[in-house]
Amino acid sequence: MTKVTLYIAASLDGYIARSDGGIDWLSFLDTEGEDYGYTDFYESIDAIVLGSKTYEVGLGFNEWPYPEKKSFVFTQRPLQSNREDVTFVSDTVEPALANIEAQGYENIWLVGGGALINSFLQHSLIDEYIISTIPIILGGGIRLFAPPSPEEKLELINSKQYSTGLVQTHYRRKENV
């Protein structure tokens, strides 16, 4: 059974990026020797799903940010890549996720962006949420959970506070009983 985990950072007021997609505000958290659990999480996943705008942000980094992992980029645009580890997906999330699962991927990282997160949320396809709340108020931008979002009951697995003020919470979706 495939497990989808949303692992993402958000401002205190619930934004994952500036209106222009900028994530420069995350850089003030760069601390020597601290990765906020990222390495362990990254080693636990098999594949990545992300939207096309998030993919394009990743292309702007010095190196591809998701090495040695298969990346499935959801898009309706005719994008191309020379990377063998990148596949473009135009299906809706349910059949696409079924196809990813059929390929043997079990632990999926839902990277973002906002529209893709909302699509997964609308279909109750997010099993776990690891949200790093950044101590900054952006006042606007791309919302983590844009309305209309369905009600989703969660149970806390754990939380951790870091010296930078970042608070990371890990939730699991409660099954309806």
Coordinates of C-alpha atoms in Angstrom, one line a residue:
M1 CA 0.0 0.0 0.0
T2 CA 1.4 3.4 -1.0
K3 CA 1.9 6.0 1.7
V4 CA 1.8 9.7 0.6
T5 CA 3.5 12.2 3.0
L6 CA 3.2 15.9 2.6
Y7 CA 6.6 17.2 3.9
I8 CA 6.7 21.0 3.6
A9 CA 7.5 24.2 5.3
A10 CA 5.0 27.0 5.8
S11 CA 5.0 30.4 7.3
L12 CA 3.2 31.0 10.6
D13 CA 0.3 32.5 8.6
G14 CA 0.1 29.4 6.4
Y15 CA 2.0 30.3 3.2
I16 CA 4.4 28.0 1.4
A17 CA 5.8 30.6 -1.0
R18 CA 5.5 34.2 -1.9
S19 CA 2.9 35.2 -4.5
D20 CA 5.6 35.0 -7.2
G21 CA 6.6 31.5 -6.0
G22 CA 9.7 32.8 -4.1
I23 CA 11.0 30.8 -1.2
D24 CA 13.9 33.1 -0.3
W25 CA 12.4 33.5 3.2
L26 CA 13.4 30.0 4.1
S27 CA 17.1 30.8 4.0
F28 CA 17.3 32.4 7.4
L29 CA 16.9 28.9 8.8
D30 CA 20.2 27.7 7.3
T31 CA 22.1 26.6 10.3
E32 CA 25.4 24.6 10.2
G33 CA 24.8 21.0 11.0
E34 CA 21.0 21.2 11.2
D35 CA 18.8 19.7 8.6
Y36 CA 15.5 19.5 10.6
G37 CA 15.2 15.7 10.0
Y38 CA 15.3 16.2 6.2
T39 CA 18.1 13.5 5.5
D40 CA 16.3 10.8 7.5
F41 CA 13.0 11.7 5.8
Y42 CA 14.6 11.8 2.3
E43 CA 16.2 8.3 2.8
S44 CA 12.7 6.9 3.8
I45 CA 11.0 7.8 0.5
D46 CA 11.0 6.0 -2.8
A47 CA 9.6 8.7 -5.1
I48 CA 8.5 12.3 -5.3
V49 CA 5.4 14.0 -6.7
L50 CA 5.4 17.7 -7.4
G51 CA 3.6 20.3 -9.5
S52 CA 5.2 21.9 -12.5
K53 CA 5.8 25.3 -10.8
T54 CA 7.6 23.6 -7.9
Y55 CA 9.6 21.6 -10.5
E56 CA 10.7 24.8 -12.2
V57 CA 11.8 26.3 -8.8
G58 CA 13.9 23.1 -8.3
L59 CA 15.5 23.6 -11.7
G60 CA 16.7 27.0 -10.5
F61 CA 18.9 25.5 -7.8
N62 CA 22.6 24.8 -8.4
E63 CA 21.9 21.1 -8.4
W64 CA 18.8 19.0 -8.9
P65 CA 17.3 18.9 -5.4
Y66 CA 16.0 15.4 -5.6
P67 CA 18.9 13.2 -6.6
E68 CA 18.5 9.4 -6.8
K69 CA 14.7 9.6 -6.5
K70 CA 12.1 9.2 -9.2
S71 CA 10.2 12.5 -9.6
F72 CA 6.7 12.6 -11.1
V73 CA 5.8 16.1 -12.2
F74 CA 2.1 16.9 -12.5
T75 CA 1.5 19.3 -15.4
Q76 CA -0.9 20.1 -18.3
R77 CA 1.9 21.9 -20.1
P78 CA 4.2 20.3 -22.6
L79 CA 7.4 20.2 -20.4
Q80 CA 10.5 18.2 -21.3
S81 CA 13.5 17.1 -19.3
N82 CA 16.7 15.3 -20.2
R83 CA 16.7 13.7 -16.7
E84 CA 15.8 10.0 -16.8
D85 CA 14.6 10.3 -13.2
V86 CA 11.8 12.9 -14.1
T87 CA 8.5 11.8 -15.6
F88 CA 5.7 14.2 -16.5
V89 CA 2.2 13.2 -15.6
S90 CA -1.0 14.7 -17.1
D91 CA -3.5 12.4 -15.4
T92 CA -5.6 13.4 -12.5
V93 CA -4.2 12.5 -9.1
E94 CA -6.1 9.2 -8.4
P95 CA -5.1 7.3 -11.6
A96 CA -1.6 8.8 -11.5
L97 CA -1.1 7.6 -8.0
A98 CA -2.4 4.2 -8.9
N99 CA 0.1 4.1 -11.8
I100 CA 3.0 5.2 -9.5
E101 CA 2.0 2.5 -7.0
A102 CA 1.8 -0.1 -9.8
Q103 CA 5.5 0.8 -10.6
G104 CA 6.4 -0.4 -7.1
Y105 CA 6.8 3.0 -5.3
E106 CA 5.5 2.8 -1.8
N107 CA 6.7 5.9 0.1
I108 CA 5.8 9.0 -1.8
W109 CA 6.8 12.6 -0.9
L110 CA 4.3 15.1 -1.9
V111 CA 6.5 18.2 -2.3
G112 CA 4.0 20.8 -3.5
G113 CA 2.8 23.1 -4.8
G114 CA -0.5 24.4 -3.5
A115 CA -2.7 23.3 -6.3
L116 CA -1.3 19.7 -6.3
I117 CA -1.6 19.5 -2.5
N118 CA -5.2 20.6 -2.8
S119 CA -5.9 17.9 -5.4
F120 CA -4.4 15.2 -3.2
L121 CA -6.4 16.6 -0.2
Q122 CA -9.7 16.7 -2.2
H123 CA -9.3 12.9 -2.8
S124 CA -8.1 12.0 0.7
L125 CA -4.7 10.8 -0.7
I126 CA -2.4 12.3 2.0
D127 CA -1.6 9.8 4.7
E128 CA 0.8 11.8 6.8
Y129 CA 1.6 15.5 7.2
I130 CA 5.0 16.8 8.3
I131 CA 4.7 20.5 8.5
S132 CA 7.6 22.7 9.5
T133 CA 6.2 26.0 10.7
I134 CA 8.6 28.8 10.1
P135 CA 8.6 31.8 12.6
I136 CA 7.8 34.4 10.0
I137 CA 4.5 36.1 8.9
L138 CA 4.5 36.6 5.1
G139 CA 1.2 38.4 4.9
G140 CA 0.3 36.8 1.6
G141 CA 1.4 34.3 -1.0
I142 CA 0.6 30.7 -2.0
R143 CA -1.5 29.1 0.8
L144 CA -0.6 25.7 2.2
F145 CA -4.2 24.7 2.2
A146 CA -6.2 26.9 -0.2
P147 CA -10.0 27.0 0.1
P148 CA -12.0 25.1 -0.5
S149 CA -10.3 22.3 1.5
P150 CA -12.2 19.4 2.8
E151 CA -12.3 18.7 6.5
E152 CA -9.6 16.2 7.4
K153 CA -9.2 14.8 10.9
L154 CA -5.6 14.2 12.0
E155 CA -3.8 12.7 14.9
L156 CA -0.5 13.9 16.2
I157 CA 2.4 11.5 15.9
N158 CA 5.0 13.9 17.3
S159 CA 6.3 17.4 17.3
K160 CA 9.7 19.0 17.7
Q161 CA 11.0 22.5 18.4
Y162 CA 14.3 23.7 17.0
S163 CA 16.6 26.5 18.3
T164 CA 15.8 28.6 15.2
G165 CA 12.2 28.8 16.3
L166 CA 11.0 26.2 13.6
V167 CA 8.4 23.9 15.0
Q168 CA 7.9 20.6 13.1
T169 CA 4.6 18.7 13.6
H170 CA 4.0 15.2 12.2
Y171 CA 0.4 14.1 11.8
R172 CA -1.4 11.0 10.5
R173 CA -4.8 11.1 8.8
K174 CA -7.4 9.6 11.0
E175 CA -9.5 6.9 9.3
N176 CA -13.2 7.6 9.3
V177 CA -14.9 5.2 11.7

